[in-house]
mmCIF file of C-alpha atoms in Angstrom:
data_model
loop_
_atom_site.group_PDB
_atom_site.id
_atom_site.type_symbol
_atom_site.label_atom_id
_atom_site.label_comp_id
_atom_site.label_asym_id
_atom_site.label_seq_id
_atom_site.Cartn_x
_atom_site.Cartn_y
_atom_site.Cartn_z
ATOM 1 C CA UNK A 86 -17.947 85.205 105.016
ATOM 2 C CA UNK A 87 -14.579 83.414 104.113
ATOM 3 C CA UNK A 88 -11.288 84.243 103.227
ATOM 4 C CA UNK A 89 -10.750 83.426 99.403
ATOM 5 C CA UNK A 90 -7.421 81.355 100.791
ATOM 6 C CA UNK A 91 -9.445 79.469 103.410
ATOM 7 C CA UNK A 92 -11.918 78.148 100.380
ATOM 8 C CA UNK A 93 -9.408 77.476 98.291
ATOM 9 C CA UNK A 94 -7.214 75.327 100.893
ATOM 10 C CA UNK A 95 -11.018 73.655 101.957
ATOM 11 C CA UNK A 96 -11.855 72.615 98.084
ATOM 12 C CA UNK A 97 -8.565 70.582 97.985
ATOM 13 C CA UNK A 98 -10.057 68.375 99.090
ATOM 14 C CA UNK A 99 -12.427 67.402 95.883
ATOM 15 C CA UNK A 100 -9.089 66.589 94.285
ATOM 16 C CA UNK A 101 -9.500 69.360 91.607
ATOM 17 C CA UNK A 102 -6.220 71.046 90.169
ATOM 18 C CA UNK A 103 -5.825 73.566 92.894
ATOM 19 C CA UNK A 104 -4.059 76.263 90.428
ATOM 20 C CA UNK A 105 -6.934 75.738 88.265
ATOM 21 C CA UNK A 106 -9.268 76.796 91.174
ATOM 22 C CA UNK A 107 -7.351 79.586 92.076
ATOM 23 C CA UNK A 108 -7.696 80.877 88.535
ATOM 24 C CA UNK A 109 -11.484 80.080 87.968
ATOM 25 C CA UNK A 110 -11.988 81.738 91.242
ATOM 26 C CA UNK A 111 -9.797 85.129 90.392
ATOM 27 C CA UNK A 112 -12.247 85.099 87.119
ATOM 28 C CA UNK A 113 -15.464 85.009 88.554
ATOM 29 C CA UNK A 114 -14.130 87.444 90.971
ATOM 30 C CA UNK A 115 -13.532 89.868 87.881
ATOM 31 C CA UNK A 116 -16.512 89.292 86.370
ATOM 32 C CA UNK A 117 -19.002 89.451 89.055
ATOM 33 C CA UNK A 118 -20.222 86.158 89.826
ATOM 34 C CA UNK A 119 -18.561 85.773 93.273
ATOM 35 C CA UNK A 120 -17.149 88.599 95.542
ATOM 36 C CA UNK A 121 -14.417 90.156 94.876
ATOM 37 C CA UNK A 122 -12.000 91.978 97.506
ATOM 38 C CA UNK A 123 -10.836 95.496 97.528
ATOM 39 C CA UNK A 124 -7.269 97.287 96.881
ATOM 40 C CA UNK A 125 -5.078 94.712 99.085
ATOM 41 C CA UNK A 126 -7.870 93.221 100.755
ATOM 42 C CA UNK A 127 -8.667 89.383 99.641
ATOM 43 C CA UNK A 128 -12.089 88.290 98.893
ATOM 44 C CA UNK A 129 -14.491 87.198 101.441
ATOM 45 C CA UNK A 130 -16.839 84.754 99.755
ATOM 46 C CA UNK A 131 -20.094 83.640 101.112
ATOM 47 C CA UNK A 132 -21.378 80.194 101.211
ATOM 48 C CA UNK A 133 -23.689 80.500 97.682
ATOM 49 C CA UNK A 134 -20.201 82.244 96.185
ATOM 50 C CA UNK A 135 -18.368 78.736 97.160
ATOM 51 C CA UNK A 136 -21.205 76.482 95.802
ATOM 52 C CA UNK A 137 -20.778 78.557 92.779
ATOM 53 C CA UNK A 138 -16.944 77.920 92.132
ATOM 54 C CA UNK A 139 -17.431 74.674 92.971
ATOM 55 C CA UNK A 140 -20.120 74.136 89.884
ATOM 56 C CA UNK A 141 -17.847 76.701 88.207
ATOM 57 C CA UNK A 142 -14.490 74.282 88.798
ATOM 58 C CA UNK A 143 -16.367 70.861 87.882
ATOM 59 C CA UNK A 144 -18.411 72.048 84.868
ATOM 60 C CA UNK A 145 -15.583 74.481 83.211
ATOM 61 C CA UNK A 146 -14.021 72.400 80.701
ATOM 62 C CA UNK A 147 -11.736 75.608 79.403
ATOM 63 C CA UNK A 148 -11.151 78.782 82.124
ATOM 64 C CA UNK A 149 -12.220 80.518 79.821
ATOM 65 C CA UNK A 150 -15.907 79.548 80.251
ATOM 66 C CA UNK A 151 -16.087 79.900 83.924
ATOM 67 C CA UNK A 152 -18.521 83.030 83.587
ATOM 68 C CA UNK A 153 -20.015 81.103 81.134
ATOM 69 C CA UNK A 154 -20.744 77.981 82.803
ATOM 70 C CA UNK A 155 -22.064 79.723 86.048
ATOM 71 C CA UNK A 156 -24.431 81.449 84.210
ATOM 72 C CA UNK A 157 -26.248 78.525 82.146
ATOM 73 C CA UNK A 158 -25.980 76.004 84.640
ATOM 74 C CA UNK A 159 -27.247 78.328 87.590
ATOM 75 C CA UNK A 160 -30.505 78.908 85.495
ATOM 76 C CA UNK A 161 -31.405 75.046 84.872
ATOM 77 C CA UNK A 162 -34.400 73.822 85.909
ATOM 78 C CA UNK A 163 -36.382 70.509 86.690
ATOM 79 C CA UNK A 164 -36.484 68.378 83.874
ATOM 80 C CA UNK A 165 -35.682 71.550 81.482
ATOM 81 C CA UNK A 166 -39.322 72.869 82.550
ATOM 82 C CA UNK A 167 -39.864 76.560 82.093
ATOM 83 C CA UNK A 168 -41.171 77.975 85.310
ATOM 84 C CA UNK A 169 -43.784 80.537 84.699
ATOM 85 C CA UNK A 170 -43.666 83.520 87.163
ATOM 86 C CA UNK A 171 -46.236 82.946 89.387
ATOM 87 C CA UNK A 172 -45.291 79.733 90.115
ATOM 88 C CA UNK A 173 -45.492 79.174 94.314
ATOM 89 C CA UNK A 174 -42.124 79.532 96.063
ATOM 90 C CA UNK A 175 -42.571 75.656 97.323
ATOM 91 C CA UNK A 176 -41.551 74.641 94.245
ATOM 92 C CA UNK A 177 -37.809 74.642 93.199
ATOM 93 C CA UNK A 178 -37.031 76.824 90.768
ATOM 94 C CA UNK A 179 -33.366 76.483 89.405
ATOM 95 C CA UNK A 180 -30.515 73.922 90.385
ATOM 96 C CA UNK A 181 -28.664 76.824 92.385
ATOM 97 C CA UNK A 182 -31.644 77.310 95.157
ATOM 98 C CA UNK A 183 -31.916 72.940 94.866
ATOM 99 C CA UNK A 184 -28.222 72.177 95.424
ATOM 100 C CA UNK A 185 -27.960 74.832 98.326
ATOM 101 C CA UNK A 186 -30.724 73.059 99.824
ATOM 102 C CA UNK A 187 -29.615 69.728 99.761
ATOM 103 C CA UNK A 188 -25.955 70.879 101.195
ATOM 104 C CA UNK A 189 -27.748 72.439 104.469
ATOM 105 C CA UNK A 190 -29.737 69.787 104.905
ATOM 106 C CA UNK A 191 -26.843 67.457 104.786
ATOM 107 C CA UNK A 192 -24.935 69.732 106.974
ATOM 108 C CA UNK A 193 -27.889 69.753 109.413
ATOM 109 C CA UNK A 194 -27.232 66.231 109.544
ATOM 110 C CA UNK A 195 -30.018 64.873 107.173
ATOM 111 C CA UNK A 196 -28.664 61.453 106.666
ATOM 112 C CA UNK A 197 -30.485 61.251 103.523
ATOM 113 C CA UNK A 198 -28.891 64.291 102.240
ATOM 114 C CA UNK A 199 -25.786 63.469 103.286
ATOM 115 C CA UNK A 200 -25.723 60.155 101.333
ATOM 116 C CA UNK A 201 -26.643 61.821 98.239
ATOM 117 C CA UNK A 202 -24.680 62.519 94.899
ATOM 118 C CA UNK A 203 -24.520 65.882 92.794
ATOM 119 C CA UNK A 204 -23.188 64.950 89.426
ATOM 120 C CA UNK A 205 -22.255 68.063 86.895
ATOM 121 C CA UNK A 206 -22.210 67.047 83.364
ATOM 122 C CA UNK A 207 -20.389 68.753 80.730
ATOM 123 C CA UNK A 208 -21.070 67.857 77.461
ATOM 124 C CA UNK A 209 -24.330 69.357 78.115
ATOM 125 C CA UNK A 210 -25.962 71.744 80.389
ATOM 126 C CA UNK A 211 -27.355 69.234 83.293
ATOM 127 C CA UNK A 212 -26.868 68.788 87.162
ATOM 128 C CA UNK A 213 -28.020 66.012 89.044
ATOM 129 C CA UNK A 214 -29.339 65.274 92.547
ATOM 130 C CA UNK A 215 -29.376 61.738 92.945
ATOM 131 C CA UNK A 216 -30.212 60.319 96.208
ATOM 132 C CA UNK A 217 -30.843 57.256 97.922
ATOM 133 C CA UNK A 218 -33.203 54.897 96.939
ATOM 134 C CA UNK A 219 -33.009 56.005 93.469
ATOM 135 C CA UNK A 220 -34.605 59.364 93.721
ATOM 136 C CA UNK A 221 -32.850 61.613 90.904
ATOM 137 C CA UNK A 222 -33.601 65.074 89.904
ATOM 138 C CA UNK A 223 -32.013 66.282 86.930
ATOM 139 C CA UNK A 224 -31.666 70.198 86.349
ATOM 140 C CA UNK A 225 -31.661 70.711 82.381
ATOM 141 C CA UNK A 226 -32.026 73.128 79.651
ATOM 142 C CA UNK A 227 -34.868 72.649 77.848
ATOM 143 C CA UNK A 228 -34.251 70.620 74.859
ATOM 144 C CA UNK A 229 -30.478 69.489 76.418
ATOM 145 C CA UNK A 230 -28.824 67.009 74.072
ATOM 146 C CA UNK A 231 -28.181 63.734 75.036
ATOM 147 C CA UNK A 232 -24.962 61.204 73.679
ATOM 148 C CA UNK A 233 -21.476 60.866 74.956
ATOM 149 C CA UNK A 234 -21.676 61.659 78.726
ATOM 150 C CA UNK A 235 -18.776 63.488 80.367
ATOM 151 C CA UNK A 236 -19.677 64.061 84.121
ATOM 152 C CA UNK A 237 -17.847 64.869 87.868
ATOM 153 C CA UNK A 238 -20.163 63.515 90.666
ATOM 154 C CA UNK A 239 -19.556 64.950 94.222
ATOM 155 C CA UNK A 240 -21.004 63.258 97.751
ATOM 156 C CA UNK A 241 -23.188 66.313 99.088
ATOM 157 C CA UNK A 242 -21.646 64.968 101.851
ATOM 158 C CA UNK A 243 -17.627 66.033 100.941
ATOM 159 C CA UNK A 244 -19.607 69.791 100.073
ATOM 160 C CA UNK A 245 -21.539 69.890 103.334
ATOM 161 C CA UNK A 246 -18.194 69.137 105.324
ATOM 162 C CA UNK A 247 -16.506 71.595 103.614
ATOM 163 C CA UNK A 248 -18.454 74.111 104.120
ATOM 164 C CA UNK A 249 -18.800 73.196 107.686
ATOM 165 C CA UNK A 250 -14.894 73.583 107.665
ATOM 166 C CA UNK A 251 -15.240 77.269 106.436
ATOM 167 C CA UNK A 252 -18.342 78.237 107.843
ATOM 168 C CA UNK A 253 -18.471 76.442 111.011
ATOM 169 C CA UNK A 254 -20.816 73.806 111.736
ATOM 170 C CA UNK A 255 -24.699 74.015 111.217
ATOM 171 C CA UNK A 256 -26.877 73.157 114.393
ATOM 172 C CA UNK A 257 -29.505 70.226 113.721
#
């Protein structure tokens, strides 16, 4: 667990508005989506809670749909596919379990991973994986819209070191 402070001084370096972080992170906080702290005690986010603000921060056009945004993004899946129930636990079933994936791989030292791309698009519900060699995977609602593409891609790379910075570093 980390400090809410010690994330927020470690995301800096994405080059996000760092007020605007502070204040997506205080609402998820409220509403449940990350930790939250106690009377005078900060929040101690996990490593999952900081992948979260991050998708929060770069998909969040308005503060106002922080909550929002970490709800319908965290339940996209492959292609926009619904996954039936019984589907085996080898295969992915949302970007949230895909993304935290790819970070500890890259922070295990997969070189693959760690030359890899998340983009978060915002004029409709999609996350990408795109790695090298042209291998993409694209996390969608079913249906998504396609047109005018407004996007923030992030090296897995920057996310795996920051993490590392927070969390300590990952053996290979």
């Amino acid at each position: 667990m980390a400090k809410l402070a010690d994330v927020l001084a470690a995301v800096d370096s994405l080059g996000f508005d760092p007020a605007r972080v502070k204040h997506i992170a205080r609402r998820l906080s409220e509403a449940g989506k990350i930790s939250s702290g106690g009377p005078a005690r900060s929040p101690e986010l996990s490593e999952d809670d900081v992948l979260r603000l991050i998708m929060a921060v770069a998909t969040s056009p308005k503060l106002r749909q922080a909550e929002q945004s970490v709800e319908i993004y965290g339940a996209l899946t492959p292609a926009g596919v619904r996954i039936a129930d019984d589907t085996p636990d080898s295969i992915t079933r949302d970007e949230a379990t895909a993304i935290a994936v790819e970070v500890e791989k890259a922070r295990g030292g997969d070189t693959e991973a760690r030359r890899s791309f998340l983009t978060f698009v915002r004029s409709w519900p999609e996350i990408v994986i795109e790695r090298q060699g042209g291998n993409v995977v694209r996390f969608r609602q079913s249906g998504a819209n396609d047109g005018h593409r407004t996007a923030t891609t992030i090296p897995v790379a920057a996310v795996a070191d920051i993490l590392d910075d927070i969390f300590g570093k990952v053996a290979a």
